[in-house]
Structure formats: C-alpha cells, structure tokens
mmCIF file of C-alpha atoms and ligand atoms in Angstrom:
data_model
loop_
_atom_site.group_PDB
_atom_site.id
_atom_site.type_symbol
_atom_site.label_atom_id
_atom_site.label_comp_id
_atom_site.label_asym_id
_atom_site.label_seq_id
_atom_site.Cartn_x
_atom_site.Cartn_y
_atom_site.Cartn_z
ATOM 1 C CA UNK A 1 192.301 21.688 154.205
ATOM 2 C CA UNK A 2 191.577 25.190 153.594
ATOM 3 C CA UNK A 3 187.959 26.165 153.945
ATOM 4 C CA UNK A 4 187.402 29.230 152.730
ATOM 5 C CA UNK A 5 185.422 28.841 149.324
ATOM 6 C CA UNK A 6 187.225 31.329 147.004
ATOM 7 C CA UNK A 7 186.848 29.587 143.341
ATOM 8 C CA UNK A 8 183.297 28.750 141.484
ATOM 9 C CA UNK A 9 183.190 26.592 138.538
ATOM 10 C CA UNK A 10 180.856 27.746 135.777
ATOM 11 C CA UNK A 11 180.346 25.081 132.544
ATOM 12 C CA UNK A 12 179.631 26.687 129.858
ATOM 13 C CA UNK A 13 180.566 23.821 127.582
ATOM 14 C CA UNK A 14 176.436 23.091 126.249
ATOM 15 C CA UNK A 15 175.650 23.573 122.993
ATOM 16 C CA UNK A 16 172.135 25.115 123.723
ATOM 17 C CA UNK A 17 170.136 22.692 121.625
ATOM 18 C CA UNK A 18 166.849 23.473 123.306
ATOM 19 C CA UNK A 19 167.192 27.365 122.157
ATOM 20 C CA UNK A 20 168.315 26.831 118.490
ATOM 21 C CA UNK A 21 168.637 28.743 115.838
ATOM 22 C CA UNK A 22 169.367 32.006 118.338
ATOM 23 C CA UNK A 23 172.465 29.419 119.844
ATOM 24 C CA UNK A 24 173.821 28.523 116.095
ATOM 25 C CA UNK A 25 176.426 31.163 116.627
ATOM 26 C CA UNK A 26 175.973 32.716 120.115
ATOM 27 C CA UNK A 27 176.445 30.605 122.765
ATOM 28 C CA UNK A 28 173.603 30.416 125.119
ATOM 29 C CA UNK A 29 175.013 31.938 127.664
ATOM 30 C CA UNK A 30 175.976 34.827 126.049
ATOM 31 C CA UNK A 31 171.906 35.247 125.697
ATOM 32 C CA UNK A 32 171.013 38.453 127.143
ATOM 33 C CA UNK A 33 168.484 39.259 130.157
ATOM 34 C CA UNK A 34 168.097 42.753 130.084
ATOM 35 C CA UNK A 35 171.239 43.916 129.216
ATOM 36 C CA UNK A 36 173.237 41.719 131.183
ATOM 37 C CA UNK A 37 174.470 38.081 129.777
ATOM 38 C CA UNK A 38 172.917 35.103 131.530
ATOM 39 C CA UNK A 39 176.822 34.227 132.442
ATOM 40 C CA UNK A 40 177.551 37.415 133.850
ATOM 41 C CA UNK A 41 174.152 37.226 136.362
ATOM 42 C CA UNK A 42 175.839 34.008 137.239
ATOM 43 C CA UNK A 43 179.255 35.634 138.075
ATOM 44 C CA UNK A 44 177.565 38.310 139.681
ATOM 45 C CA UNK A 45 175.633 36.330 142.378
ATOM 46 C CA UNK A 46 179.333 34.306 142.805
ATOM 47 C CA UNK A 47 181.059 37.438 142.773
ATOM 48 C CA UNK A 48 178.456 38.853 145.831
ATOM 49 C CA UNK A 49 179.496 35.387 147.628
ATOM 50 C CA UNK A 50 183.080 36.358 147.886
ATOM 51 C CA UNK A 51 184.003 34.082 145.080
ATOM 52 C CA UNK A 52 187.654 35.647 143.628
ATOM 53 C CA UNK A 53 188.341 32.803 141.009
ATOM 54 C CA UNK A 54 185.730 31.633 138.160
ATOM 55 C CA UNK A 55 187.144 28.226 136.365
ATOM 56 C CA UNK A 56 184.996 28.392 133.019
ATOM 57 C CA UNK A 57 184.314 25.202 131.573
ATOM 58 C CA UNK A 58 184.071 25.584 127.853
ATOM 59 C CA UNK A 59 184.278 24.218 124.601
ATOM 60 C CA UNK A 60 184.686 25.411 120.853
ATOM 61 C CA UNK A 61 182.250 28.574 119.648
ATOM 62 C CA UNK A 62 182.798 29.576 122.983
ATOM 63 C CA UNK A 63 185.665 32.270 123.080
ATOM 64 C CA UNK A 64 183.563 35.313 123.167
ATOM 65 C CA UNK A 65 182.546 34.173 126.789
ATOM 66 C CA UNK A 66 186.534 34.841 127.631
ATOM 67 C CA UNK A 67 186.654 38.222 125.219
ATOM 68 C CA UNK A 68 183.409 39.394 127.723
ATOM 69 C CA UNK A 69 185.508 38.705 130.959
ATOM 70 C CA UNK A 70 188.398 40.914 129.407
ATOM 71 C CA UNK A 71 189.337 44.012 128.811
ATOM 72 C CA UNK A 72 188.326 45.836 125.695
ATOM 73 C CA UNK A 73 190.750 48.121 124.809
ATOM 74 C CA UNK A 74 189.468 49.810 121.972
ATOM 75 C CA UNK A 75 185.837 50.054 123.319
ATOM 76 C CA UNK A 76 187.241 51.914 126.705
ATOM 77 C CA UNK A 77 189.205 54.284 124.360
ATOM 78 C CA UNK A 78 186.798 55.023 122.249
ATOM 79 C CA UNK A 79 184.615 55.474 126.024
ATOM 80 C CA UNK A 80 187.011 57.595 127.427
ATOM 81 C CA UNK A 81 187.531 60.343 124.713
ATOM 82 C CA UNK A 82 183.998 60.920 124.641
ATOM 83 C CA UNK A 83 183.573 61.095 127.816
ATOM 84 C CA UNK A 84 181.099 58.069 128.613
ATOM 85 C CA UNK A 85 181.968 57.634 132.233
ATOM 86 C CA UNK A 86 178.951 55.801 133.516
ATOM 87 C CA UNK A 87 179.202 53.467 130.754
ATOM 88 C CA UNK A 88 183.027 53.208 131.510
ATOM 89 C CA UNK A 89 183.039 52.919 135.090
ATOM 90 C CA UNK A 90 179.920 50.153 134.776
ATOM 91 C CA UNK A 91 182.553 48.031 132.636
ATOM 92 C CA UNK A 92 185.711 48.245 134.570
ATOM 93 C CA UNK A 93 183.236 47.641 138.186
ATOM 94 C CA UNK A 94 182.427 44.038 136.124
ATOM 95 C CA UNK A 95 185.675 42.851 135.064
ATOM 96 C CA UNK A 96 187.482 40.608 137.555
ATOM 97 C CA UNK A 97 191.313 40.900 138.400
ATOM 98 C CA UNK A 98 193.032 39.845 136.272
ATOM 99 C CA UNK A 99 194.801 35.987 137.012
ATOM 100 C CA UNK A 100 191.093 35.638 138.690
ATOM 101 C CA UNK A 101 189.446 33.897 135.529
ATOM 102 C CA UNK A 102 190.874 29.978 134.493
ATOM 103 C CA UNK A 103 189.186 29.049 130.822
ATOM 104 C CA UNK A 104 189.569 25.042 130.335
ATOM 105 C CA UNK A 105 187.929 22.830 127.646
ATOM 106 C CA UNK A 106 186.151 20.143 128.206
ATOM 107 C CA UNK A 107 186.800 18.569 124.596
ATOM 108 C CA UNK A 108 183.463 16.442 123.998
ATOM 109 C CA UNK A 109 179.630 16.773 125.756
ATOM 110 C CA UNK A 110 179.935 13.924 128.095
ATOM 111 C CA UNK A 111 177.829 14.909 130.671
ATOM 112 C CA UNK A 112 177.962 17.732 133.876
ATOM 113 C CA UNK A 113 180.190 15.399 136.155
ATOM 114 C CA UNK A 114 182.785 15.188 133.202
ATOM 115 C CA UNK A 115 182.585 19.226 132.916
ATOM 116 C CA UNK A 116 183.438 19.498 136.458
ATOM 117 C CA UNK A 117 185.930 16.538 136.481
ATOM 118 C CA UNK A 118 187.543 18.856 133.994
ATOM 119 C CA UNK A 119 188.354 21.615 136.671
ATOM 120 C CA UNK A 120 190.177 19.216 139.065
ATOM 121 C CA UNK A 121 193.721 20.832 138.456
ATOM 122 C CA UNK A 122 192.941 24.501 138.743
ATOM 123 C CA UNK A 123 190.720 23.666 141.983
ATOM 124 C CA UNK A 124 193.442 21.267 143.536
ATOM 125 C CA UNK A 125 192.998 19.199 146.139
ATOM 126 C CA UNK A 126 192.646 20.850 149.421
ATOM 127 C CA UNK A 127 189.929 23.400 148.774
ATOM 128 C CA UNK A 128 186.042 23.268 148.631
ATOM 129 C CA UNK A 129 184.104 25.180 145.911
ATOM 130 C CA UNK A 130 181.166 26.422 144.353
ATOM 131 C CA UNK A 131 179.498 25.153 141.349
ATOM 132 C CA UNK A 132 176.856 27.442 139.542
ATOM 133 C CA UNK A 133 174.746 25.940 136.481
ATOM 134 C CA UNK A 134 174.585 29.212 134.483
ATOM 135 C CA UNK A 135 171.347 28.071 132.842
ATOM 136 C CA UNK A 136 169.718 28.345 136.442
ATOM 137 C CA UNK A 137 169.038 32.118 137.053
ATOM 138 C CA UNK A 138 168.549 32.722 140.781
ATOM 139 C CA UNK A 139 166.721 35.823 141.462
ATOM 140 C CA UNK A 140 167.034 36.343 145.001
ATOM 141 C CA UNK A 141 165.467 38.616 147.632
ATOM 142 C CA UNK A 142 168.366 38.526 149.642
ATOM 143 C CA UNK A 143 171.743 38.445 149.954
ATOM 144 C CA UNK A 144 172.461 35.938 146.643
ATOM 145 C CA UNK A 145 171.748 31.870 146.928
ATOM 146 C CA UNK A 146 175.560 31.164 147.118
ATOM 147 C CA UNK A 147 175.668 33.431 149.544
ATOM 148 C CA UNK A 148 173.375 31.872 152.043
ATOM 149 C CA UNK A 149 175.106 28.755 150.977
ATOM 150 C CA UNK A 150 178.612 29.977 151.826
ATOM 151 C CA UNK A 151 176.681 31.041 155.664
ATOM 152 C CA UNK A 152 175.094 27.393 155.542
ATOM 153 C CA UNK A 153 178.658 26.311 154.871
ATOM 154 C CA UNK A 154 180.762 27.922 157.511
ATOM 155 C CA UNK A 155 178.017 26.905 160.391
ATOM 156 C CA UNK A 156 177.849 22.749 159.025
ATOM 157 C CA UNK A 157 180.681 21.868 156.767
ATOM 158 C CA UNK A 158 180.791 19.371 154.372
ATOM 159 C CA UNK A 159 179.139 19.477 151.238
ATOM 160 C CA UNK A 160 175.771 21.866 149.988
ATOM 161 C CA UNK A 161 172.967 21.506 147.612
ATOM 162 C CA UNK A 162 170.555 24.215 147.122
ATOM 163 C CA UNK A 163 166.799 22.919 146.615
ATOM 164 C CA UNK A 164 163.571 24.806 145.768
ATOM 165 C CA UNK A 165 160.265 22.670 145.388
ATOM 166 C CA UNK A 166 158.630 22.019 141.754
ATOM 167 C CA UNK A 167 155.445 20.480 140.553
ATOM 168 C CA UNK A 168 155.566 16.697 141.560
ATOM 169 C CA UNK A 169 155.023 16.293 137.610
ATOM 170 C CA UNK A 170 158.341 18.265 136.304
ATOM 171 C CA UNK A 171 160.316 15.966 139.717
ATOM 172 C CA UNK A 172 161.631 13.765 136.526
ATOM 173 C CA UNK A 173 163.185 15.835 134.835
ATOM 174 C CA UNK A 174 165.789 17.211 137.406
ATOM 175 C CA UNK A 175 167.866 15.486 140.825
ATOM 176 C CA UNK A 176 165.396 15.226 143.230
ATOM 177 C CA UNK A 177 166.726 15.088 146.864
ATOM 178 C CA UNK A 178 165.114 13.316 149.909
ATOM 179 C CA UNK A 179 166.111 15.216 153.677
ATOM 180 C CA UNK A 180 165.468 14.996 157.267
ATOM 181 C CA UNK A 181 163.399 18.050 157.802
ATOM 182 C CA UNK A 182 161.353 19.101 154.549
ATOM 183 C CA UNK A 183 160.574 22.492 156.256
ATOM 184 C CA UNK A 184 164.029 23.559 157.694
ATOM 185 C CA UNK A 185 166.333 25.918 155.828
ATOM 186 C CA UNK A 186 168.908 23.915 155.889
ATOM 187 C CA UNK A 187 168.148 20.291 156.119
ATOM 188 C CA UNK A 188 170.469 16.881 155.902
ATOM 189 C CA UNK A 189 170.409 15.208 152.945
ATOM 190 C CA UNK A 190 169.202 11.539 152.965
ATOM 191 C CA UNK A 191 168.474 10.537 149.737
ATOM 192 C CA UNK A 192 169.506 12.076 145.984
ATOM 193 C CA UNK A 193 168.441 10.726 142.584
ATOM 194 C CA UNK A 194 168.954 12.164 139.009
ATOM 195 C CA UNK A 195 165.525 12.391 137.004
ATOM 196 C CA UNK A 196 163.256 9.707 139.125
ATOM 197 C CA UNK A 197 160.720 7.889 136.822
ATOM 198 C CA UNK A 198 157.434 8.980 137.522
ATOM 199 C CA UNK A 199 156.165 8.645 140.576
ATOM 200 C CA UNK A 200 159.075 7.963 142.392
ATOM 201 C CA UNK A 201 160.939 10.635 143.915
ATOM 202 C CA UNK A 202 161.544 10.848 147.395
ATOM 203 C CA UNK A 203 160.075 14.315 147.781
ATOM 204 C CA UNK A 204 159.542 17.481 145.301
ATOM 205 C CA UNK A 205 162.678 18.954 146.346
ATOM 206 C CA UNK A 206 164.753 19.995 143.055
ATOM 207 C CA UNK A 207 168.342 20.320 142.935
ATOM 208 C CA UNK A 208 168.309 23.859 141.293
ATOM 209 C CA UNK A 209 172.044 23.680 139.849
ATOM 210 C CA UNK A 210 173.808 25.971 142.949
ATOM 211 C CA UNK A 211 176.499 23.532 144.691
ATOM 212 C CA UNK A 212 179.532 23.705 147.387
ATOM 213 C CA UNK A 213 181.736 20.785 147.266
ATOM 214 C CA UNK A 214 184.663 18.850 148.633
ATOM 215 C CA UNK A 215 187.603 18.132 145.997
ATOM 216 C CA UNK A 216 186.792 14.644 147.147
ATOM 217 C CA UNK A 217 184.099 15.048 144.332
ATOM 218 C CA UNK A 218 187.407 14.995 141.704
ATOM 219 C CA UNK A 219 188.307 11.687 142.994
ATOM 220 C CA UNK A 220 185.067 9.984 142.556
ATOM 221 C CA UNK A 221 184.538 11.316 138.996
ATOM 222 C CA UNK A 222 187.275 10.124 137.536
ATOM 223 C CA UNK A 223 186.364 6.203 137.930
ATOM 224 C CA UNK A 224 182.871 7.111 137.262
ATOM 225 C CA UNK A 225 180.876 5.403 134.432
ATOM 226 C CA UNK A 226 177.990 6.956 132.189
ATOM 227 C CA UNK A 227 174.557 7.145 134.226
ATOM 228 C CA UNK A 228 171.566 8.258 133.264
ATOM 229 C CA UNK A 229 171.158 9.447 129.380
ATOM 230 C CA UNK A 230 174.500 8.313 128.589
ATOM 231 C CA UNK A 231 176.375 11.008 130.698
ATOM 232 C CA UNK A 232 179.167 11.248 132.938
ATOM 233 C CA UNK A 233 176.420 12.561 136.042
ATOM 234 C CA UNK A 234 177.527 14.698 138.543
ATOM 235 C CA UNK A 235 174.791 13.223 141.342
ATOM 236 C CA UNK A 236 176.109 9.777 140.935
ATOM 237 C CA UNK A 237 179.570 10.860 142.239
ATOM 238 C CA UNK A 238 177.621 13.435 144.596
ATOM 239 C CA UNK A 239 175.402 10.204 145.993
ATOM 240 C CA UNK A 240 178.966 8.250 146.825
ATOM 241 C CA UNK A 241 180.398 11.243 148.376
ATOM 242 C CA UNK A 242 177.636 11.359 150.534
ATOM 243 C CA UNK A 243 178.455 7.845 151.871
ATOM 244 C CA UNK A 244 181.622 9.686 152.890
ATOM 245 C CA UNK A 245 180.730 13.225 154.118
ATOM 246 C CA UNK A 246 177.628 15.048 155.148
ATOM 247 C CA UNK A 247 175.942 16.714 152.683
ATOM 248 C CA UNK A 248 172.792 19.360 153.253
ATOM 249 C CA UNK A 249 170.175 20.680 151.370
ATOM 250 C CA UNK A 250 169.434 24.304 151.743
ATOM 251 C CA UNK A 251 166.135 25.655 150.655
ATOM 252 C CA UNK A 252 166.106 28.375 147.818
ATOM 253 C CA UNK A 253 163.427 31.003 148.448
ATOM 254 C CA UNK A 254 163.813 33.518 145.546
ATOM 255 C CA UNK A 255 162.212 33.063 142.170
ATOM 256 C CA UNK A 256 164.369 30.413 139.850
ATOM 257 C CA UNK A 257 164.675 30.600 136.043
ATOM 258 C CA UNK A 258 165.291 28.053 133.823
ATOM 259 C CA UNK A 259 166.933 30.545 130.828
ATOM 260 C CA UNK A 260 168.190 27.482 128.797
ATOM 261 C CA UNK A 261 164.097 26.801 128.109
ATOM 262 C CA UNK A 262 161.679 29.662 125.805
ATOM 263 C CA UNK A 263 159.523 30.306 128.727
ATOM 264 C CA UNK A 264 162.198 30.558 131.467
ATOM 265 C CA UNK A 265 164.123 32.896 129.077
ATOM 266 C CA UNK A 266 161.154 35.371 128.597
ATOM 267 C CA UNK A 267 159.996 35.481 131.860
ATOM 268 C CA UNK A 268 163.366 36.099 133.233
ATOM 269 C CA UNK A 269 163.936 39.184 131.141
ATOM 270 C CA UNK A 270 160.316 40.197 132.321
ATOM 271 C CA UNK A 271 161.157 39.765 135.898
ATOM 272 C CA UNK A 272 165.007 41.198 135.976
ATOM 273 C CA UNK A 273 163.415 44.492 133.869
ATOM 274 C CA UNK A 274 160.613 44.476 136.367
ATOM 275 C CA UNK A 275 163.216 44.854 139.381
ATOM 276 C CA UNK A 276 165.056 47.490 137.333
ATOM 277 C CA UNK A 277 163.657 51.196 138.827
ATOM 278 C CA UNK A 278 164.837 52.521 135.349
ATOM 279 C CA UNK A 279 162.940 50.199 133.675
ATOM 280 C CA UNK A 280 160.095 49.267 135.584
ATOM 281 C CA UNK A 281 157.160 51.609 135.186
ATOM 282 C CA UNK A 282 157.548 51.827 130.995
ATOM 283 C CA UNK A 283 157.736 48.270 131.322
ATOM 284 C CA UNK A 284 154.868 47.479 133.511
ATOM 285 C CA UNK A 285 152.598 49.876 131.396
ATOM 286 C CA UNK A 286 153.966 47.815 128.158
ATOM 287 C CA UNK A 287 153.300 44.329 129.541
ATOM 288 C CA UNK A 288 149.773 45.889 130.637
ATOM 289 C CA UNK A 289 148.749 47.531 127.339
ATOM 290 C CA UNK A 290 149.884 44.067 125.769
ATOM 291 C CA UNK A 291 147.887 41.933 127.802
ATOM 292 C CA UNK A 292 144.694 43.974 127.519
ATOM 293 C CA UNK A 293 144.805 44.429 123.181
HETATM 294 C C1 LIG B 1 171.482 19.154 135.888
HETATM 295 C C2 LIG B 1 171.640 18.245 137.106
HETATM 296 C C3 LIG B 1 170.312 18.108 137.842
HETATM 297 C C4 LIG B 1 169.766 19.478 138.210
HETATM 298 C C5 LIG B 1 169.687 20.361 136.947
HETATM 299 C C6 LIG B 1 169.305 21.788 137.294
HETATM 300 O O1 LIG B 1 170.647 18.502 134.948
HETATM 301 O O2 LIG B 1 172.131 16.980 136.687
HETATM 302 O O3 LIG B 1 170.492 17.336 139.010
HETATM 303 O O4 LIG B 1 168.498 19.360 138.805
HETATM 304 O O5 LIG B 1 170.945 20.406 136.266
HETATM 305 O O6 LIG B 1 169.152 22.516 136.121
HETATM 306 P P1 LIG B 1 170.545 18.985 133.405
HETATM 307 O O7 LIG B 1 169.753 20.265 133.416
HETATM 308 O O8 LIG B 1 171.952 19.213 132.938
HETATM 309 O O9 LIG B 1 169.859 17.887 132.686
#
C-alpha cells in the first residue's frame, strides 16, 4: 500500500438546483468568488496539500470545468503580444501538468457515494486519497484544511474526516459525527450519521465535506443500496469502513462556506475580497457606506 496521498477527487456532477436560474447554463462551480471559480479555490487548497492528480467527477453541461483546467491557446497569444505578463504568468502558475487532471462522468445524480464510486479505476486500489466537496469553501488561517489533514494522516493512518461545529438546529441537515475527545484536534471517531432527525445527533460536530480515504471505500460502495433521500450515501459505506479501519475526526478551525446556498455564496465573496490587500480597503469602505444608507 502506498501512502502517500497524491490524487483528490472533486464531484462536480450537481446540477446546482438550490442556485437556479444563475446554474441554468453555468455550472455552479464555475460560480465566481472574487475572481477565482469556487472549483479552482478547491484545487487550490488540494494543490497547497501536495495533491498532483485531481479526478473530476462530472456530468453533461459540465465541459467548461475541463476547458478552465486547460490551456487556452488563443487567450495566451493574444496575452503575450501585448505584453500582459502578470495576467499571463497568473494563468500558466494555475494550470496543472498536464496528464495531472482525470475527467469521468458519473452518468445519472445518484447520490455522493455513487460520484466517488465512479473514481475507483483512476484511484486504483492501493492508494489513499482526498475527497473535497467543492461546494464547501474552506477559508483557512493556516496552512489549508487538507493540509492539516494530510499531517493528521501521516502521524495516525487510516481514514480522516474534517469536522467544524454548527448550530445544534442546522445538525440535520449534514453527517454529524460522534468522537472520543470533543475538544482534541484530532479525535477518534465513534459514531457517524447522515442528517440525524431532530434531536438526535450524537454531538454538533459537522462533517464539512474535506475527506482522506482508504480505496477500501471503492469496495464497499459498490454493493451499497440507496440511504437516506434516495441516494447512493457516501457515510453509509464510510460507517462500515469504520467497522474495519480507524477513522478520525479532525477539527476545522477556519471560517467554512457553504457557496452552493445564497447566503454562503455572498458572504464568501465578502470574506475572500476582504482578505485580498488589493481589494480590501475600497471594499471595506463599500460594505460600510452600504450598511449605514
Ligand atoms: C454531503 C455529505 C454530508 C456532509 C455535506 C457537507 O451532503 O453527505 O455528510 O455533511 O455534504 O456539505 P450534501 O450536502 O450532499 O447533502
């Protein structure tokens, strides 16, 4: 088994329902905070990791997420005879290698555990790897969330969730974890459950969409039945793994935005241009003038 984590899976299969009509003919992800797409802050935070192969899960209206991950000849051209070179240099630091991007389809919305079943050949079967939700923005402090995930990882093995607390009343709508220590970093899992009725999750620990797993995962997919809402759920396979192998929770301290909701959109942009110095001050006197008319 090799242990190194080098690939991240990224679906970007949704069809952005909750953010129609801007995701009629833009996928979601293609959304923009700031001037970055949501799915390239995604790739970025993977890409600070140490991650060197994204496997895109997509489906149909989706291709311009694989034209933004490519070269574009005519735009560099154009760049480079009139002599852009920030702009130039900016796009050529973003794009990966080339042979470092997989694009596979995952043919019908059947739920997040289908859309990573869907990866199983281009991970294989003897590597662990990252999972990133690109509707979860992570704004960190720090080094990145999948990067103190990867540091979690090399000390404990096995398998990684990253957690941040919400509201006991929003606990139903995500997987809610249970663990040994509630105020440790990094804490053993000991209980995981996908949108708990009110009332009854173990704790208020969310699973904020930010995930290192074992190919064992593949395995367990592939006999698994529709759970909760219909879907093929990626925590029902993740709750037999953990009969199998450990699996740890490790606490999320940055600010987390949910960009596939209105308010989680807007406030992102307002946050990520707040922590831009080119931005910031214009911005800040904006959002103040704003709030006081
Ligand atoms: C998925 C996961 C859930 C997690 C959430 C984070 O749910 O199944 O465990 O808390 O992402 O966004 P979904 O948002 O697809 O309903």
């Amino acid at each position: 088994m090799n242990n190194r984590i080098r690939k991240a899976v990224i679906p970007v299969a949704g069809l952005g329902t909750r953010f129609l009509p801007a995701t009629k003919a833009i996928p979601k992800e293609m959304l923009t905070i700031v001037d970055r797409p949501v799915v390239q802050h995604v790739v970025d935070e993977a890409r600070a990791a140490g991650i060197e192969h994204f496997v895109f899960i997509t489906g149909r209206n989706k291709g311009v997420i694989e034209d933004h991950f490519d070269s574009a000849f005519e735009l560099e051209a154009t760049l480079e005879r009139r002599g852009k070179v920030k702009e130039l240099e900016a796009l050529r630091a973003d794009l990966p290698l080339a042979g470092a991007t997989s694009f596979t389809r995952q043919q019908g919305p059947l739920g997040l555990g289908h859309a990573v079943w869907c990866a199983r050949d281009i991970i294989g079967d003897d590597e662990p790897f990252a999972l990133l939700l690109p509707d979860m923005l992570h704004h960190s402090h720090g080094k990145g969330c999948l990067a103190d995930m990867i540091d979690a990882f090399k000390k404990h093995g096995g398998n990684h969730i990253a957690v941040a607390p919400v509201p006991e009343d929003q606990t139903h709508q995500y997987g809610i974890v249970g663990v040994e220590d509630v105020k440790a970093k990094v804490s053993k899992i000991t209980k995981m459950v996908e949108k708990p009725a009110k009332g009854t999750a173990p704790s208020n620990l969310h699973i904020t969409g930010r995930y290192i797993l074992q190919p064992t995962i593949f395995n367990l997919l592939a006999n698994q039945e529709a759970g909760a809402g219909g879907e093929i759920q990626l925590t029902d396979s993740m709750i037999a793994l953990s009969r199998l192998e450990p699996f740890y929770a490790c606490r999320f301290d940055g600010d987390i935005y949910d960009t596939g909701s209105k308010i989680g959109f807007l406030l992102a942009n307002i946050a990520y241009g707040l922590s831009r110095s080119d931005l910031e001050p214009e911005l800040r006197r904006e959002i103040e003038r704003l709030l006081e008319s």
